Structures are given as structure tokens and as C-alpha cells.
CSV table of C-alpha atoms in Angstrom, one decimal:
chain,number,residue,atom,x,y,z
A,246,MET,CA,0.0,0.0,0.0
A,247,ALA,CA,3.0,2.3,-0.1
A,248,HIS,CA,1.8,4.0,-3.3
A,249,ASP,CA,-1.8,4.6,-2.4
A,250,LYS,CA,-3.1,8.1,-1.9
A,251,LEU,CA,-5.1,9.1,1.2
A,252,ILE,CA,-8.4,10.6,0.2
A,253,PRO,CA,-9.9,12.9,3.0
A,254,ALA,CA,-13.6,12.9,3.7
A,255,HIS,CA,-15.4,16.1,2.8
A,256,ARG,CA,-15.9,18.5,5.7
A,257,GLU,CA,-19.3,19.4,4.2
A,258,PRO,CA,-20.1,16.3,2.1
A,259,PRO,CA,-22.5,16.7,-0.8
A,260,TRP,CA,-25.9,15.3,0.0
A,261,LEU,CA,-27.2,12.8,-2.5
A,262,PRO,CA,-30.6,11.4,-1.5
A,263,LEU,CA,-30.6,7.7,-2.2
A,264,PRO,CA,-33.7,5.5,-1.7
A,265,PHE,CA,-33.4,3.5,1.6
A,266,PRO,CA,-35.5,0.4,1.1
A,267,LEU,CA,-35.6,-0.8,4.7
A,268,GLN,CA,-38.4,-3.2,4.0
A,269,LEU,CA,-36.3,-5.1,1.4
A,270,THR,CA,-33.2,-5.6,3.5
A,271,ARG,CA,-34.5,-8.1,6.1
A,272,ALA,CA,-32.9,-11.4,6.6
A,273,GLY,CA,-35.1,-14.4,6.4
A,274,LEU,CA,-38.3,-15.0,4.5
A,275,SER,CA,-41.6,-13.4,5.4
A,276,GLY,CA,-43.1,-12.8,2.0
A,277,PHE,CA,-42.2,-10.2,-0.6
A,278,PRO,CA,-43.6,-6.7,0.3
A,279,SER,CA,-44.7,-4.2,-2.3
A,280,PRO,CA,-41.7,-2.2,-3.5
A,281,ALA,CA,-43.6,1.0,-2.8
A,282,GLN,CA,-44.5,0.0,0.8
A,283,ASP,CA,-42.5,1.8,3.5
A,284,TYR,CA,-40.2,3.2,0.8
A,285,GLU,CA,-41.5,6.7,0.2
A,286,GLY,CA,-39.7,9.5,2.1
A,287,ARG,CA,-36.8,7.4,3.3
A,288,THR,CA,-33.3,8.1,2.1
A,289,LEU,CA,-29.8,6.9,2.9
A,290,ASP,CA,-26.9,9.3,3.3
A,291,LEU,CA,-23.7,7.2,3.0
A,292,ASN,CA,-21.7,10.0,4.6
A,293,GLU,CA,-24.0,10.0,7.7
A,294,ARG,CA,-23.8,6.2,7.8
A,295,LEU,CA,-20.1,5.7,7.3
A,296,VAL,CA,-18.3,9.0,8.3
A,297,LYS,CA,-18.8,9.8,12.0
A,298,ARG,CA,-16.0,12.4,12.2
A,299,SER,CA,-15.2,14.0,8.9
A,300,ALA,CA,-12.2,15.9,10.2
A,301,SER,CA,-10.5,12.6,11.1
A,302,THR,CA,-11.8,10.3,8.4
A,303,PHE,CA,-10.0,9.3,5.2
A,304,PHE,CA,-10.4,6.7,2.5
A,305,MET,CA,-7.9,4.2,1.2
A,306,THR,CA,-7.8,1.6,-1.6
A,307,VAL,CA,-6.5,-1.8,-0.6
A,308,THR,CA,-3.7,-3.5,-2.5
A,309,GLY,CA,-2.6,-7.0,-1.8
A,310,ASP,CA,-4.2,-10.2,-0.5
A,311,SER,CA,-3.1,-10.3,3.2
A,312,MET,CA,-6.5,-9.5,4.6
A,313,GLU,CA,-8.8,-11.6,2.3
A,314,ALA,CA,-9.8,-14.1,5.0
A,315,LEU,CA,-11.1,-11.2,7.0
A,316,GLY,CA,-13.2,-9.9,4.1
A,317,ILE,CA,-10.9,-7.2,2.9
A,318,GLN,CA,-9.9,-7.7,-0.7
A,319,GLU,CA,-7.7,-6.0,-3.2
A,320,GLY,CA,-9.5,-2.9,-4.7
A,321,ASP,CA,-11.8,-2.5,-1.6
A,322,LEU,CA,-12.2,1.0,-0.3
A,323,LEU,CA,-11.5,1.5,3.4
A,324,VAL,CA,-13.2,4.1,5.6
A,325,VAL,CA,-10.6,4.9,8.2
A,326,ASP,CA,-11.1,7.1,11.4
A,327,SER,CA,-7.9,8.4,12.9
A,328,SER,CA,-9.7,9.6,16.1
A,329,ILE,CA,-10.4,6.1,17.4
A,330,ASP,CA,-7.8,4.6,19.8
A,331,PRO,CA,-6.9,1.1,18.5
A,332,ARG,CA,-7.9,-1.8,20.7
A,333,PRO,CA,-7.2,-5.5,20.3
A,334,GLY,CA,-9.4,-6.9,17.5
A,335,HIS,CA,-9.6,-3.7,15.6
A,336,ILE,CA,-8.6,-3.6,11.9
A,337,LEU,CA,-6.3,-0.6,11.4
A,338,VAL,CA,-4.1,1.2,9.0
A,339,ALA,CA,-0.6,1.6,10.3
A,340,THR,CA,2.9,2.4,9.1
A,341,VAL,CA,5.4,-0.4,9.7
A,342,GLU,CA,9.0,0.7,8.9
A,343,GLY,CA,7.6,3.5,6.7
A,344,GLU,CA,5.2,1.3,4.7
A,345,LEU,CA,1.4,1.6,5.0
A,346,VAL,CA,-0.4,-1.6,5.9
A,347,VAL,CA,-3.8,-2.8,6.8
A,348,LYS,CA,-3.7,-5.3,9.7
A,349,ARG,CA,-5.6,-6.6,12.7
A,350,TYR,CA,-4.3,-5.4,16.0
A,351,GLU,CA,-3.9,-8.3,18.5
A,352,LEU,CA,-2.2,-9.0,21.8
A,353,LEU,CA,-0.3,-12.3,21.7
A,354,GLY,CA,1.1,-13.1,25.1
A,355,ASN,CA,0.6,-9.5,26.2
A,356,ARG,CA,2.7,-8.2,23.3
A,357,PRO,CA,1.2,-6.1,20.5
A,358,TYR,CA,1.1,-7.7,17.0
A,359,LEU,CA,-0.3,-6.7,13.7
A,360,THR,CA,-1.7,-9.8,12.0
A,361,SER,CA,-3.2,-10.7,8.7
A,362,GLY,CA,-6.1,-12.8,7.6
A,363,ASN,CA,-3.7,-14.8,5.4
A,364,PRO,CA,-1.5,-17.5,6.9
A,365,ARG,CA,1.2,-16.7,4.3
A,366,TYR,CA,2.0,-13.5,6.2
A,367,ARG,CA,3.6,-13.7,9.6
A,368,PRO,CA,2.5,-11.6,12.5
A,369,ILE,CA,4.3,-8.3,12.8
A,370,PRO,CA,5.7,-7.7,16.3
A,371,ALA,CA,4.7,-4.0,16.7
A,372,ALA,CA,6.9,-3.4,19.8
A,373,ASP,CA,10.1,-4.5,17.9
A,374,LEU,CA,9.6,-2.4,14.8
A,375,GLU,CA,8.9,1.2,14.0
A,376,CYS,CA,5.1,1.1,13.9
A,377,GLN,CA,2.5,3.8,14.2
A,378,ALA,CA,-1.3,3.4,13.9
A,379,TRP,CA,-2.9,5.9,11.5
A,380,GLY,CA,-6.5,4.9,12.2
A,381,VAL,CA,-9.1,2.3,12.7
A,382,VAL,CA,-11.1,0.9,9.8
A,383,ARG,CA,-14.8,1.7,10.3
A,384,ALA,CA,-16.1,0.2,7.1
A,385,VAL,CA,-15.0,-1.7,4.0
A,386,ILE,CA,-16.7,-1.0,0.6
A,387,HIS,CA,-16.5,-3.9,-1.8
A,388,GLU,CA,-17.8,-3.6,-5.3
A,389,TYR,CA,-18.9,-6.7,-7.1
A,390,PRO,CA,-18.1,-7.0,-10.8
A,391,VAL,CA,-21.1,-6.4,-13.0
């Protein structure tokens, strides 16, 4: 990820009203409701949904396969919030020896490690290297080929 650009969130994001079909997003089967039912007047603002603090939020595009088992694939867009203090279990963007990486923060034997979702990549001992957390991943946007 060393060549990716950070894309800041808009301080005053443009508002684009998108239909928010709540009725159609249920899990399980309970019949098919009318597409017009409970649809009118509801909108979805992706900025409101995904960006909690615009001043500390940025976006990044993922390269590589180290996080695929955790649902983060090459080409995905990450929504990252630098105001969140990382805790074990968080997925975060960090610099390791000057290179940007996306990893899961874990404590292994009370020592901090950055781990991948791919067994081909060894855990990174954060205390032994020059590491700095940039932010916690709040969301992953994955586009399907169409």
C-alpha cells in the first residue's frame, strides 16, 4: 500500500438522496412486500452512515491479499477514522518501517502484534519495529463485478 493516496472525507459532504428500502433488506423469508411499501420518504446518506467524524476520516484503496480471509480484498475502499484509539481486535491502517499496511491489532502473550487474515503472512511484532497506527477501519466498501 505504499503508493496509495489518502483521500480525505469532505468536511461538508455533498448530499445525495438515495432511496433507503428498509423493507427489502430483512434477513429471512416473510413474503415479498410491495416495492412501494414503506419506501417513500426514506433516504440513505452514506456520509452520515459511514463517516462519523469528517475531520479525522479518510479513505484508502487496498492492494494485496493479506486480509482476504477477513473480508478485505484488493481494490476495496476502506473508511478509516484516525480519532479512534486502536484496541485489540480492531482492523487498522498503520505504518510499519515506513510502509502503510492494513492489519488486525492483537495482543499475543501481552505483546502487540499486527496480524493478517492470510497465513502466508507472519504476525508483525509491533513493539520490535517502528510502527504507528494511523486509524481504525470503520467500514469496507467492496464492489462486485457487473
